[in-house]
Short mmCIF file of C-alpha atoms and ligand atoms in Angstrom, two decimals:
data_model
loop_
_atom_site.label_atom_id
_atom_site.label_comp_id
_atom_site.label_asym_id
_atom_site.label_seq_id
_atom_site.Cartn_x
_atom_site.Cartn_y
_atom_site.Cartn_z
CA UNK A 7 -13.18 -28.68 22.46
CA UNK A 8 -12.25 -29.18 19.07
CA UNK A 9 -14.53 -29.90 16.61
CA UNK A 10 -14.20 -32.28 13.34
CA UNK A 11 -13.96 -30.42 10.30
CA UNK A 12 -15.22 -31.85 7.07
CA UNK A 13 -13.33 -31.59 3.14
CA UNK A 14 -15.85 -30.11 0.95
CA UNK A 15 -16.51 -29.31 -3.02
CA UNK A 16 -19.58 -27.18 -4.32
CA UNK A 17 -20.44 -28.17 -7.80
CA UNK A 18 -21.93 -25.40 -9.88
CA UNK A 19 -22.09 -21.76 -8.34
CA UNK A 20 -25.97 -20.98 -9.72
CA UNK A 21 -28.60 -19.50 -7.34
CA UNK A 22 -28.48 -22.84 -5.23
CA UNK A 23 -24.71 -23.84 -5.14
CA UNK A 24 -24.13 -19.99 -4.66
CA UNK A 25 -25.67 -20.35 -0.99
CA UNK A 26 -23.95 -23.54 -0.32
CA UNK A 27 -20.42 -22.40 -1.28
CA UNK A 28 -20.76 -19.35 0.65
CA UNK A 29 -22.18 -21.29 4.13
CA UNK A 30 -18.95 -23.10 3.22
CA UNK A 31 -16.59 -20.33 3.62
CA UNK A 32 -18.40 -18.99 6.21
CA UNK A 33 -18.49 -22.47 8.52
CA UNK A 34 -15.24 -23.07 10.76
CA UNK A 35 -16.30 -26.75 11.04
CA UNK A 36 -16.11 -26.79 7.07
CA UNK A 37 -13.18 -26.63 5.07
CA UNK A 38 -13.68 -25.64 1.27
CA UNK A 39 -11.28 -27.47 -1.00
CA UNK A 40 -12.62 -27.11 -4.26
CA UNK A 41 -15.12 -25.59 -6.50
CA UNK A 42 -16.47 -26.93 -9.94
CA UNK A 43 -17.92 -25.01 -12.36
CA UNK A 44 -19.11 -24.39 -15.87
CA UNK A 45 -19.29 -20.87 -16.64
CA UNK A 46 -15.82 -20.60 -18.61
CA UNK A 47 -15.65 -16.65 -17.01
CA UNK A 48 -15.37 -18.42 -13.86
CA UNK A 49 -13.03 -20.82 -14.04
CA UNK A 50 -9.39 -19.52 -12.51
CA UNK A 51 -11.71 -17.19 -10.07
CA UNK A 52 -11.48 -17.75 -6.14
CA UNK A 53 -14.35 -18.91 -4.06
CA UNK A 54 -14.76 -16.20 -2.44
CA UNK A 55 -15.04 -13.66 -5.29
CA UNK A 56 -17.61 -16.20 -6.62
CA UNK A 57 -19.66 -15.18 -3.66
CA UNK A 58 -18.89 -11.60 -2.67
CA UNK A 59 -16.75 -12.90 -0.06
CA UNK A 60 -12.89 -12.38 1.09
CA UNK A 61 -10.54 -14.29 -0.71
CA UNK A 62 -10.51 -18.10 0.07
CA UNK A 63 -7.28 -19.36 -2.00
CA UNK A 64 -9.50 -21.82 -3.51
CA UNK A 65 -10.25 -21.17 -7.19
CA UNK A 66 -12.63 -22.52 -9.35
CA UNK A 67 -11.93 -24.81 -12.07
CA UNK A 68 -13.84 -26.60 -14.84
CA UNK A 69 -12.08 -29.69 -14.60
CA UNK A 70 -13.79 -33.05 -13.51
CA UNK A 71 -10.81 -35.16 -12.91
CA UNK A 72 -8.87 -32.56 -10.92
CA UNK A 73 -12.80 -32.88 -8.55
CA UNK A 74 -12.42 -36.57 -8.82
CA UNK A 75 -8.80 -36.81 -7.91
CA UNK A 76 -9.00 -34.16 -4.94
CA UNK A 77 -9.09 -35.46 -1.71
CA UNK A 78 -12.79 -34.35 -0.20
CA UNK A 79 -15.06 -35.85 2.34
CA UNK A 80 -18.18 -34.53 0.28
CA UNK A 81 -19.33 -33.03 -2.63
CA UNK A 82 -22.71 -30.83 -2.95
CA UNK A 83 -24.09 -31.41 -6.33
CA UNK A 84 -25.89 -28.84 -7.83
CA UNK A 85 -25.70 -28.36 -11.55
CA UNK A 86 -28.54 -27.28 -13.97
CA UNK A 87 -31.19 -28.92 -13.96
CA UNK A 88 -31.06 -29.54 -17.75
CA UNK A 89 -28.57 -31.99 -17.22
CA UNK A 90 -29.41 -36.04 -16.22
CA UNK A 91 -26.63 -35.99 -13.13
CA UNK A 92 -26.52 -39.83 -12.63
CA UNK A 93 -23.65 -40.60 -14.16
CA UNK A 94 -21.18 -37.69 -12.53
CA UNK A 95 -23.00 -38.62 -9.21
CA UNK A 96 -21.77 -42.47 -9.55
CA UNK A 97 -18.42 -41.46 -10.55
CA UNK A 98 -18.01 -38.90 -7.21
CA UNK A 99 -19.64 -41.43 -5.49
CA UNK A 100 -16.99 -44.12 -6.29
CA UNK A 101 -14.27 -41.57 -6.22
CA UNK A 102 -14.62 -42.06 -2.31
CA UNK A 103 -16.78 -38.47 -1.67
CA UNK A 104 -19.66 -38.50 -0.05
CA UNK A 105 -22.66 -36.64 -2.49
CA UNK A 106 -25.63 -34.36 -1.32
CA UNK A 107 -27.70 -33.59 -4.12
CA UNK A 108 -30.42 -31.13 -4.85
CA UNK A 109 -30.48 -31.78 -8.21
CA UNK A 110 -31.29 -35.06 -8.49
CA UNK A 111 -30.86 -38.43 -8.97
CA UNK A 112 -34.33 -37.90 -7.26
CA UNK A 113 -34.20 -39.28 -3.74
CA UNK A 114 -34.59 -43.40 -5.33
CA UNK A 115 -37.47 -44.64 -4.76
CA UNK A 116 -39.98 -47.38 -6.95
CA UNK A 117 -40.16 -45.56 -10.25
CA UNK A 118 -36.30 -45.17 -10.34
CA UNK A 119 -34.99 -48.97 -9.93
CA UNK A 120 -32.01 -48.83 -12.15
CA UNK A 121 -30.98 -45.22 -11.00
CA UNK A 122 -31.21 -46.28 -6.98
CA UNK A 123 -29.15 -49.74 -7.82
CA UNK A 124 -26.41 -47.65 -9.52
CA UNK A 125 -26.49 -45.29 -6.66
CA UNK A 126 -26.13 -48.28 -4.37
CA UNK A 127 -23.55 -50.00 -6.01
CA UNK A 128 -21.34 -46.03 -6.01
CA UNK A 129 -21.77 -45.82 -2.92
CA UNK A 130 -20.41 -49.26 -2.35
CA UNK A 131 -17.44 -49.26 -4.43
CA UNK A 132 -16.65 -45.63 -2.60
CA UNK A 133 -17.30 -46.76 0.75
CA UNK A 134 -19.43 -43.56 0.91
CA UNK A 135 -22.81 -42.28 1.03
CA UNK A 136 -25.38 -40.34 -1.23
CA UNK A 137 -28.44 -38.01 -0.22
CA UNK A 138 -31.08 -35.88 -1.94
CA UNK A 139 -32.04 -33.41 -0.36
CA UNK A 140 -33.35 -29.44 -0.86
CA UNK A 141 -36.83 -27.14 -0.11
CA UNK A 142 -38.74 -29.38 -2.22
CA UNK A 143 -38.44 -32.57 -2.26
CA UNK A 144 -36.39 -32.26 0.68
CA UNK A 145 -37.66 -30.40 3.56
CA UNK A 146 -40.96 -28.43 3.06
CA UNK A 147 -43.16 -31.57 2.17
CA UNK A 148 -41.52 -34.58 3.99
CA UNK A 149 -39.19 -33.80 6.96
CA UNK A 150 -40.97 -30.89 8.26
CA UNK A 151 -44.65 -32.54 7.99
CA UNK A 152 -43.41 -35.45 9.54
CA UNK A 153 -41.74 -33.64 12.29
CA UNK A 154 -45.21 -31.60 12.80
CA UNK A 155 -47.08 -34.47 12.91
CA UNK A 156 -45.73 -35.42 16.13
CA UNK A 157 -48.21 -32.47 17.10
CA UNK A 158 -51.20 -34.57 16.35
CA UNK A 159 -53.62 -36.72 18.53
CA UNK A 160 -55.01 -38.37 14.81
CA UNK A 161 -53.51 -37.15 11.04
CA UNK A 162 -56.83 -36.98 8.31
CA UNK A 163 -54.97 -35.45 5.57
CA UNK A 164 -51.61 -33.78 4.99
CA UNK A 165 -51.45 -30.94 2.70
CA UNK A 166 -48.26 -29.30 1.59
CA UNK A 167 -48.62 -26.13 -0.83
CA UNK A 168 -45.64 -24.21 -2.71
CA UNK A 169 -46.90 -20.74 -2.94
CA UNK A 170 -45.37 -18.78 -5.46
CA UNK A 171 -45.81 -15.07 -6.81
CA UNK A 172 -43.61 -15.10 -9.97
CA UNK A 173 -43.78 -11.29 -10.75
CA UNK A 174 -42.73 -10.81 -7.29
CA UNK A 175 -40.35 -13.42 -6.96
CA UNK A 176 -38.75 -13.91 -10.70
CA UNK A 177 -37.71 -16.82 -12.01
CA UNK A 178 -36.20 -17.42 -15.39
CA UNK A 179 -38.06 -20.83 -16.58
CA UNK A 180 -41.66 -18.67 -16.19
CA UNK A 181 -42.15 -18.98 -20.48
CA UNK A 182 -40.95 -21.99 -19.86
CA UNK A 183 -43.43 -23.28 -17.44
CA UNK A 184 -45.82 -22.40 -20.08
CA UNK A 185 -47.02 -18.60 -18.96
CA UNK A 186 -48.37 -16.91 -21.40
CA UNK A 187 -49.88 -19.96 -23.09
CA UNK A 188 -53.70 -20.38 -24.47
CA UNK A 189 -55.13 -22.16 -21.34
CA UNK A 190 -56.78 -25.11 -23.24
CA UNK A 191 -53.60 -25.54 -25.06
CA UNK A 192 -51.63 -25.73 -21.53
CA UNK A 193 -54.27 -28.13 -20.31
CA UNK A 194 -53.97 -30.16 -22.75
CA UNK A 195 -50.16 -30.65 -22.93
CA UNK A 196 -49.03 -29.51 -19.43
CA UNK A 197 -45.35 -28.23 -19.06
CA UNK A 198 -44.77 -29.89 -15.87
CA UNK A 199 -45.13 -33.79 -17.21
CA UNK A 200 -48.08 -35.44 -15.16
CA UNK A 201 -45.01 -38.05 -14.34
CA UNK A 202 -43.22 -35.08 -12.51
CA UNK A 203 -44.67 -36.49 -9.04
CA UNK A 204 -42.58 -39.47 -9.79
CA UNK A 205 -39.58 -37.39 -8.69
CA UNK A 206 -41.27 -36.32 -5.22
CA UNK A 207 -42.88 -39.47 -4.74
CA UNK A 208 -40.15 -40.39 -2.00
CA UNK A 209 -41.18 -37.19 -0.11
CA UNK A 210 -44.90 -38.26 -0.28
CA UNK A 211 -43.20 -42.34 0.44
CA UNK A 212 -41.17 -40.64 3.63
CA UNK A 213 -44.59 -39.18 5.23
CA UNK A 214 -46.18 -42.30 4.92
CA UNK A 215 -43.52 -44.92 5.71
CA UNK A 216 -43.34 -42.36 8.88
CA UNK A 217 -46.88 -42.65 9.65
CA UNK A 218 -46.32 -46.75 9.47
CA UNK A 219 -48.45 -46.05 6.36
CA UNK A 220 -47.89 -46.94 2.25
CA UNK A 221 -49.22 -45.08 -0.95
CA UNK A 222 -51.70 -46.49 -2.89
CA UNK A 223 -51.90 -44.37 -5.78
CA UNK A 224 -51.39 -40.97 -7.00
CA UNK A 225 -53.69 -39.17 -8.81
CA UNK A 226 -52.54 -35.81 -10.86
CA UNK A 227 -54.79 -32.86 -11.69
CA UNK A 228 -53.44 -28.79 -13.45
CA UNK A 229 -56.13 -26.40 -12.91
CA UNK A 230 -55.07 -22.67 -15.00
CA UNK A 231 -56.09 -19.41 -13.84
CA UNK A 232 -56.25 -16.27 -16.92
CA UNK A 233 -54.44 -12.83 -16.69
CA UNK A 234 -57.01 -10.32 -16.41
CA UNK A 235 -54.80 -7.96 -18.06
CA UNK A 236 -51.07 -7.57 -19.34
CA UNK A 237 -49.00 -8.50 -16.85
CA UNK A 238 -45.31 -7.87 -17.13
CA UNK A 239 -42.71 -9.51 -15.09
CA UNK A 240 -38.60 -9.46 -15.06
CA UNK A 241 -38.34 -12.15 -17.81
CA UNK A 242 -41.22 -10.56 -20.59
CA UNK A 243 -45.16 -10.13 -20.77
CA UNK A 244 -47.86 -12.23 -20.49
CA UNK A 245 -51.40 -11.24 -22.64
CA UNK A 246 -54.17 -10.84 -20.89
CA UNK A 247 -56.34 -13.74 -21.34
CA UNK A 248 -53.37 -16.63 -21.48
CA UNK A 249 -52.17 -18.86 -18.61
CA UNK A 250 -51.15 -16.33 -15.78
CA UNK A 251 -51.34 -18.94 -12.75
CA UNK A 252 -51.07 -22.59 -13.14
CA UNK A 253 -52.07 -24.80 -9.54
CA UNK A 254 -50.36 -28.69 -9.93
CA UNK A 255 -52.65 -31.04 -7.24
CA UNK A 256 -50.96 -34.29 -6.60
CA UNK A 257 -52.20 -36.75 -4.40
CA UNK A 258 -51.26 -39.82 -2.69
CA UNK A 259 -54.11 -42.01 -1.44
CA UNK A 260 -53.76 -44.29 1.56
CA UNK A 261 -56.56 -46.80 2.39
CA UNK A 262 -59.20 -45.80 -0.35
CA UNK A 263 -58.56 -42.24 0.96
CA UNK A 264 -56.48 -38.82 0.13
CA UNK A 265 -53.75 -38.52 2.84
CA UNK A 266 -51.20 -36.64 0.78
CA UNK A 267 -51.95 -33.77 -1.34
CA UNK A 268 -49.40 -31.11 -2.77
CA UNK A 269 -50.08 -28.40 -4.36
CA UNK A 270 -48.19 -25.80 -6.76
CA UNK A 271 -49.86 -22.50 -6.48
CA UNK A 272 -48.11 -20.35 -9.14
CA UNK A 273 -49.25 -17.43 -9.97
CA UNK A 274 -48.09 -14.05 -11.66
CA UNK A 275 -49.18 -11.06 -9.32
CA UNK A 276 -53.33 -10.82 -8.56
CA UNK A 277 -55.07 -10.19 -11.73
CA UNK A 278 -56.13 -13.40 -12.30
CA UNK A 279 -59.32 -15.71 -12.57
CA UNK A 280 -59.12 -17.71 -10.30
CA UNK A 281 -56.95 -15.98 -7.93
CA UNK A 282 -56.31 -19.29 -6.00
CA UNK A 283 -53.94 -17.41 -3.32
CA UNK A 284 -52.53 -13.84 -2.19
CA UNK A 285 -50.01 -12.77 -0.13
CA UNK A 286 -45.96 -13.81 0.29
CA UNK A 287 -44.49 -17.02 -1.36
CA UNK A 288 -44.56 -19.64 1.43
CA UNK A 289 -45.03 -23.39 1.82
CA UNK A 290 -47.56 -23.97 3.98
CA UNK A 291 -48.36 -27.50 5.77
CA UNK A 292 -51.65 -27.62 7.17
CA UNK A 293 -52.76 -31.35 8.47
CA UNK A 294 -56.76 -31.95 8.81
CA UNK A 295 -57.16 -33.85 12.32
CA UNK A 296 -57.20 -33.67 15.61
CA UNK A 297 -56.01 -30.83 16.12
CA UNK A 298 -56.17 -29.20 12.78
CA UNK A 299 -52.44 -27.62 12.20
CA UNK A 300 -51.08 -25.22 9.65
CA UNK A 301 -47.55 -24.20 9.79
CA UNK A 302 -46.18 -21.26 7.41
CA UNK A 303 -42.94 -20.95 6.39
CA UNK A 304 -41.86 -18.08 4.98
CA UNK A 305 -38.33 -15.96 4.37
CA UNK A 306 -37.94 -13.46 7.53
CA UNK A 307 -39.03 -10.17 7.23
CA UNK A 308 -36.90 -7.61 4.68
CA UNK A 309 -35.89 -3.62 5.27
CA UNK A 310 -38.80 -3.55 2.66
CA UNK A 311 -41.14 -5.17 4.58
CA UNK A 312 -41.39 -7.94 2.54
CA UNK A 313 -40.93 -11.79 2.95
CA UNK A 314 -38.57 -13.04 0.17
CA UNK A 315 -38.75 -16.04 -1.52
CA UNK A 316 -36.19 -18.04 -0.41
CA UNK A 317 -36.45 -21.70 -1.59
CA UNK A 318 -33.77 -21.72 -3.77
CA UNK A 319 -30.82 -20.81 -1.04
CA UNK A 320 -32.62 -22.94 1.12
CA UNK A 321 -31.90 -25.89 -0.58
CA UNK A 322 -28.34 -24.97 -0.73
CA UNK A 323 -28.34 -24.22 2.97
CA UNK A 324 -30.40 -27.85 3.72
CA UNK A 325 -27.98 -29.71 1.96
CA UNK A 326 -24.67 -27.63 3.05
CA UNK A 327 -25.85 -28.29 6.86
CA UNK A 328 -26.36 -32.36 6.57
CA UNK A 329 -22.80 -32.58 5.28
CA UNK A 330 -21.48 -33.58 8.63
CA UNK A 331 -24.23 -36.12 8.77
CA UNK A 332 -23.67 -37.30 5.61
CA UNK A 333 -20.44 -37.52 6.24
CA UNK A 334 -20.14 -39.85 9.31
CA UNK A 335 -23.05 -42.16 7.94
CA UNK A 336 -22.80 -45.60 6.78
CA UNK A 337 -22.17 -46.23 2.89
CA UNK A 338 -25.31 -46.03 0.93
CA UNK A 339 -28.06 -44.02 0.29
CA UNK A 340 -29.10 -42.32 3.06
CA UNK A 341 -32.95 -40.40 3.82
CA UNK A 342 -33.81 -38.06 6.33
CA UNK A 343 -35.50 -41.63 7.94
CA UNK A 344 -32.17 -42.76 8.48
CA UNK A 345 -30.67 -39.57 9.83
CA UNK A 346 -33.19 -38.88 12.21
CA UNK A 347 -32.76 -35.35 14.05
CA UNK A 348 -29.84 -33.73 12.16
CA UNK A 349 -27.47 -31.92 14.12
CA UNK A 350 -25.98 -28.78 12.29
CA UNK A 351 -22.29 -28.04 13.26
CA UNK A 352 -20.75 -24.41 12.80
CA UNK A 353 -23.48 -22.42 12.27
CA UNK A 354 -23.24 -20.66 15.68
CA UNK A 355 -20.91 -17.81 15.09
CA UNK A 356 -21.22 -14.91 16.98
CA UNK A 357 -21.00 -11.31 14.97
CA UNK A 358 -19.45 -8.65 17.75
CA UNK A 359 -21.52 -8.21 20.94
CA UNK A 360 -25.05 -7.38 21.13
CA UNK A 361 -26.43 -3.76 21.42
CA UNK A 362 -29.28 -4.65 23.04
CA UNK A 363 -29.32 -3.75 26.29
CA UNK A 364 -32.36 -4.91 28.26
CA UNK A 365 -31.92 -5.54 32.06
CA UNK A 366 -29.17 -7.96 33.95
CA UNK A 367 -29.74 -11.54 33.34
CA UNK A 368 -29.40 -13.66 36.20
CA UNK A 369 -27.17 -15.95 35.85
CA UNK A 370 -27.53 -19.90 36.67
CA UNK A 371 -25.13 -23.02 36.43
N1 NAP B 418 -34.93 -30.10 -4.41
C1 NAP B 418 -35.26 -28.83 -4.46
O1 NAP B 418 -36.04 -28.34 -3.67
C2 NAP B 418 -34.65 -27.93 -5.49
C3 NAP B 418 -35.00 -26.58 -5.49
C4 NAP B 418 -34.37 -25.74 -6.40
C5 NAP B 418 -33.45 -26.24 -7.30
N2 NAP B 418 -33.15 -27.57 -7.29
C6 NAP B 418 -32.16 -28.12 -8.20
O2 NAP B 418 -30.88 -27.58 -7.83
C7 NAP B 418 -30.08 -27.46 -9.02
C8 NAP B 418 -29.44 -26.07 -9.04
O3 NAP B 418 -30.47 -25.11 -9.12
P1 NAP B 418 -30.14 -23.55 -9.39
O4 NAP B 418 -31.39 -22.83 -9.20
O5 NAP B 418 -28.93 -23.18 -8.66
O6 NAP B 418 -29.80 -23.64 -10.94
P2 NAP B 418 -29.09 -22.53 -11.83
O7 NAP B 418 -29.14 -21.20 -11.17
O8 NAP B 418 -29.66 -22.72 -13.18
O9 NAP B 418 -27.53 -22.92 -11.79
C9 NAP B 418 -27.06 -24.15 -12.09
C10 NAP B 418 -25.56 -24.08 -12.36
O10 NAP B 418 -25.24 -25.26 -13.07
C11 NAP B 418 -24.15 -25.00 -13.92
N3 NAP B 418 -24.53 -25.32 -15.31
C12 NAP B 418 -24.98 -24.51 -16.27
N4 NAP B 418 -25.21 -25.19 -17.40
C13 NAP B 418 -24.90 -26.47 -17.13
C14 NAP B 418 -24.92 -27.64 -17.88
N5 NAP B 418 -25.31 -27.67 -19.15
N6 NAP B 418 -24.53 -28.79 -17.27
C15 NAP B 418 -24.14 -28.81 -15.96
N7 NAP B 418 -24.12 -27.70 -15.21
C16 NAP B 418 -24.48 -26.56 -15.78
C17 NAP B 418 -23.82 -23.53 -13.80
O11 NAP B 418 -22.79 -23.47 -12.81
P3 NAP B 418 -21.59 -22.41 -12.89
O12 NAP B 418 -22.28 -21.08 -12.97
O13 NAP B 418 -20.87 -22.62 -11.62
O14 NAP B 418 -20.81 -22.74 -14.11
C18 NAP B 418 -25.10 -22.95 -13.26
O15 NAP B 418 -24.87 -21.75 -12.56
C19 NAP B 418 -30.98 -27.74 -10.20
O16 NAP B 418 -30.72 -29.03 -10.68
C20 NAP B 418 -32.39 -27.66 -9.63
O17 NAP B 418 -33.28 -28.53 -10.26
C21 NAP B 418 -33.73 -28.41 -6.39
#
């Protein structure tokens, strides 16, 4: 049988458009035709030496209209997050590509009117379609809550919780995010904007429009725990006494009740007060009801016996497998509610014969 094979473009090669254009390369059912970027040391390069892999032909380049004017089925959108993306999005959109976007626009929803009717009206003039889509928002706290709550006899309260070790899983935006800071001085002017739940408002909106439920309100709360020492980590030092874990609580209340709630445990290693959590980064869904559920998910084991973080190729990889999806929808913007049970194509590739040798299977049909 032969399968249909889908045009692609991966815009931006960071840490995220990294794992998509490689899954790209790698996928028969996926045909890489072009790759966008803004690094000038990377323009001219192939894909593939982009990504530590053979040589693809393809080579990067940092020119938009050559994208626009290249004949793609769909583009996966992942530049910095410094820049507002609408605009490029509409004009891919209308350039007749479908767009899958980690990056935002954030999935549209009430507190983004104009962005969603701009969306629309891209997706319209391209005939194509447009979805958001990564760990989180994306996955970890709407899809895969929804999908476990089909385990449930009666849902109290969902919670979803990012758990994040930043010394042991570095990330560049740590001073950033306000590490390091005077606590009261954090509290008091938090670096994630108490409006920040705006953008993952749909994935809170897609549990409950699931659950035949709507959102009343959401209420915001930033609890800081201290570093009970120096701790050091791959981007510089935090003083002991400053911010050293930071723990974001949003939640969305449903008939005069919490049934939402997600939380951002970030924390830099275990010497702090509070020490809220311990252990590997994870999200973890656990669902109060009958019966009580908690799900962990968590990178597979290492050679180092460690579980890596791995939210940030994840969300290349979530958006990289919906592109056939994506692809054959209708125009417009599309949710996980409207794809239902996604169907990844390619990613079934056998590497040389097993070693394993356990005992004859029998064989049936
Ligand atoms: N929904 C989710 O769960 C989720 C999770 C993680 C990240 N994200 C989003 O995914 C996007 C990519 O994340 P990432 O971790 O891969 O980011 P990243 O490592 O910072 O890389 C982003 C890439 O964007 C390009 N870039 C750099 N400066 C730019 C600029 N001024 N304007 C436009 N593009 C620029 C660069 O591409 P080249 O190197 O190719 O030039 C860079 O490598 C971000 O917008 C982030 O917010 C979403």
């Amino acid at each position: 049988m032969t399968e249909k094979t889908y045009r692609v473009i991966q815009w931006a090669t960071g840490t995220v458009g990294s794992a998509a254009l490689k899954h790209f390369i790698e996928n028969p059912v996926l045909e890489l035709v072009g790759v966008y970027v803004t690094n000038p040391d990377k323009v001219g390069k192939d894909a593939g030496d982009l990504v530590g892999l053979p040589k693809t032909g393809v080579l990067a380049t940092g020119d938009v209209d050559a994208i626009l004017a290249m004949d793609a089925d769909c583009v996966l959108f992942a530049p910095s997050m410094m820049t507002p993306p609408i605009d490029m999005v509409c004009r891919l959109l209308a350039s007749g590509k479908n767009v899958i976007s980690p990056a935002g626009p954030f999935l549209p929803n009430k507190w983004f009117p104009e962005e969603t009717a701009r969306v629309e009206a891209a997706c319209a003039a391209g005939g194509t379609s447009f979805h958001g889509c990564g760990i989180h928002p994306g996955f970890a706290g709407d899809i895969l809550p929804l999908t476990l709550a089909r385990l449930m006899n009666r849902v109290d309260c969902i919670e979803v919780s990012e758990v994040i070790d930043k010394v042991r899983n570095p990330m560049i935006y740590t001073e950033i995010m306000g590490f390091g800071m005077d606590p009261d001085e954090l509290l008091a002017n938090p670096r994630r904007s108490p409006e920040t739940y705006k953008a993952f408002y749909s994935s809170m909106a897609m549990i409950a429009e699931g659950l035949g439920k709507e959102i009343e309100k959401v209420t915001v709360r930033l609890e800081v725990s201290r570093a009970l020492k120096d701790i050091k980590h791959l981007y510089g030092e935090v003083k002991a006494g400053t911010v050293g874990g930071q723990h974001y609580e949003w939640t969305a209340w449903c008939e005069g009740a919490p049934l939402i709630v997600y939380h951002f445990y970030w924390q830099l290693g275990e010497d702090l007060d509070p020490l809220w959590e311990q252990g590997e980064a994870r999200y973890r869904v656990r669902i109060a009801g009958d019966p009580p559920l908690e799900c962990n998910l968590l990178g597979g084991q290492d050679s180092d016996g460690r579980n890596p973080f791995l939210g940030l190729p994840w969300t290349g990889l979530v958006g990289a497998t919906a592109v056939p999806a994506i692809c054959d929808a209708p125009p417009g913007v599309v949710s996980h509610i409207d794809l239902g049970v996604v169907q990844p194509r390619g990613l079934v590739r056998r590497q040389g014969s097993s070693e394993l040798a356990l005992m004859p299977w029998s064989v049936h049909g």
